[in-house]
mmCIF file of C-alpha atoms in Angstrom:
data_model
loop_
_atom_site.group_PDB
_atom_site.id
_atom_site.type_symbol
_atom_site.label_atom_id
_atom_site.label_comp_id
_atom_site.label_asym_id
_atom_site.label_seq_id
_atom_site.Cartn_x
_atom_site.Cartn_y
_atom_site.Cartn_z
ATOM 1 C CA MET A 23 2.649 -39.502 12.728
ATOM 2 C CA GLU A 24 3.504 -36.632 10.455
ATOM 3 C CA TYR A 25 0.594 -34.594 9.111
ATOM 4 C CA SER A 26 0.400 -33.187 5.630
ATOM 5 C CA ALA A 27 -2.092 -30.924 3.926
ATOM 6 C CA PHE A 28 -1.876 -32.939 0.707
ATOM 7 C CA ILE A 29 -3.183 -36.403 -0.103
ATOM 8 C CA ASN A 30 -1.662 -38.373 -2.941
ATOM 9 C CA ILE A 31 -4.782 -39.720 -4.619
ATOM 10 C CA ASP A 32 -2.734 -41.261 -7.431
ATOM 11 C CA LEU A 33 -2.150 -44.214 -5.117
ATOM 12 C CA LEU A 34 -5.892 -44.929 -4.968
ATOM 13 C CA SER A 35 -8.043 -46.862 -7.416
ATOM 14 C CA GLN A 36 -10.675 -45.038 -9.476
ATOM 15 C CA GLU A 37 -13.459 -46.337 -7.204
ATOM 16 C CA ALA A 38 -11.641 -45.169 -4.072
ATOM 17 C CA ARG A 39 -11.068 -41.741 -5.622
ATOM 18 C CA LYS A 40 -14.771 -41.428 -6.370
ATOM 19 C CA GLU A 41 -15.643 -42.431 -2.768
ATOM 20 C CA LEU A 42 -13.142 -39.911 -1.405
ATOM 21 C CA GLU A 43 -14.600 -37.160 -3.596
ATOM 22 C CA THR A 44 -18.155 -38.014 -2.497
ATOM 23 C CA PHE A 45 -17.132 -38.039 1.173
ATOM 24 C CA TYR A 46 -15.348 -34.695 0.782
ATOM 25 C CA GLU A 47 -18.452 -33.132 -0.789
ATOM 26 C CA PHE A 48 -20.532 -34.537 2.077
ATOM 27 C CA LEU A 49 -18.202 -32.947 4.661
ATOM 28 C CA LEU A 50 -18.358 -29.603 2.869
ATOM 29 C CA PHE A 51 -22.159 -29.725 2.827
ATOM 30 C CA LYS A 52 -22.452 -30.834 6.452
ATOM 31 C CA ASN A 53 -19.990 -28.344 7.895
ATOM 32 C CA LYS A 54 -20.534 -25.250 5.780
ATOM 33 C CA LYS A 55 -20.779 -22.004 7.708
ATOM 34 C CA GLN A 56 -24.254 -20.630 8.158
ATOM 35 C CA LYS A 57 -24.960 -16.941 8.228
ATOM 36 C CA ALA A 58 -25.930 -15.814 11.684
ATOM 37 C CA LYS A 59 -28.944 -13.573 11.940
ATOM 38 C CA GLU A 60 -28.270 -10.199 13.439
ATOM 39 C CA ILE A 61 -30.707 -9.634 16.262
ATOM 40 C CA GLU A 62 -31.602 -6.205 17.526
ATOM 41 C CA PRO A 63 -30.953 -5.569 21.203
ATOM 42 C CA GLN A 64 -33.928 -6.345 23.439
ATOM 43 C CA GLU A 65 -34.287 -2.728 24.550
ATOM 44 C CA LYS A 66 -34.489 -1.463 20.973
ATOM 45 C CA ARG A 67 -37.095 -4.042 20.001
ATOM 46 C CA PHE A 68 -39.193 -3.138 23.041
ATOM 47 C CA ALA A 69 -38.871 0.591 22.304
ATOM 48 C CA ASN A 70 -39.996 -0.033 18.711
ATOM 49 C CA PHE A 71 -42.967 -1.999 20.000
ATOM 50 C CA LEU A 72 -43.992 0.829 22.314
ATOM 51 C CA SER A 73 -43.549 3.504 19.660
ATOM 52 C CA ASN A 74 -45.969 1.813 17.230
ATOM 53 C CA THR A 75 -49.615 2.467 17.941
ATOM 54 C CA ILE A 76 -52.006 -0.441 18.045
ATOM 55 C CA LYS A 77 -55.011 0.213 15.843
ATOM 56 C CA ALA A 78 -58.301 -1.616 16.353
ATOM 57 C CA ASP A 79 -61.089 -1.063 13.859
ATOM 58 C CA HIS A 80 -64.645 -0.640 15.169
ATOM 59 C CA PHE A 81 -63.648 -0.444 18.821
ATOM 60 C CA VAL A 82 -66.029 1.428 21.089
ATOM 61 C CA MET A 83 -64.944 2.199 24.627
ATOM 62 C CA PRO A 84 -67.631 0.806 26.956
ATOM 63 C CA ASN A 85 -68.999 3.084 29.638
ATOM 64 C CA ARG A 86 -68.495 2.491 33.342
ATOM 65 C CA GLU A 87 -71.591 0.322 33.822
ATOM 66 C CA GLU A 88 -70.789 -1.855 30.814
ATOM 67 C CA ARG A 89 -67.191 -2.369 31.983
ATOM 68 C CA ASN A 90 -68.318 -3.507 35.442
ATOM 69 C CA GLU A 91 -71.100 -5.837 34.302
ATOM 70 C CA ARG A 92 -70.726 -9.505 34.974
#
């Protein structure tokens, strides 16, 4: 079978043309390329995490006895 990049839609009825157009739009929607998210390398993300200080409001460091209480 010989392949061609063109389809002669003049041979089709109006209803068949409409179905072909709808199917083509469906294929375009289904198979459109999606933008891939650029992800930072793991090492850089970890370094950024370590470089940011963690702030806790109203934190009081317990003394030795309080830390060892059960």
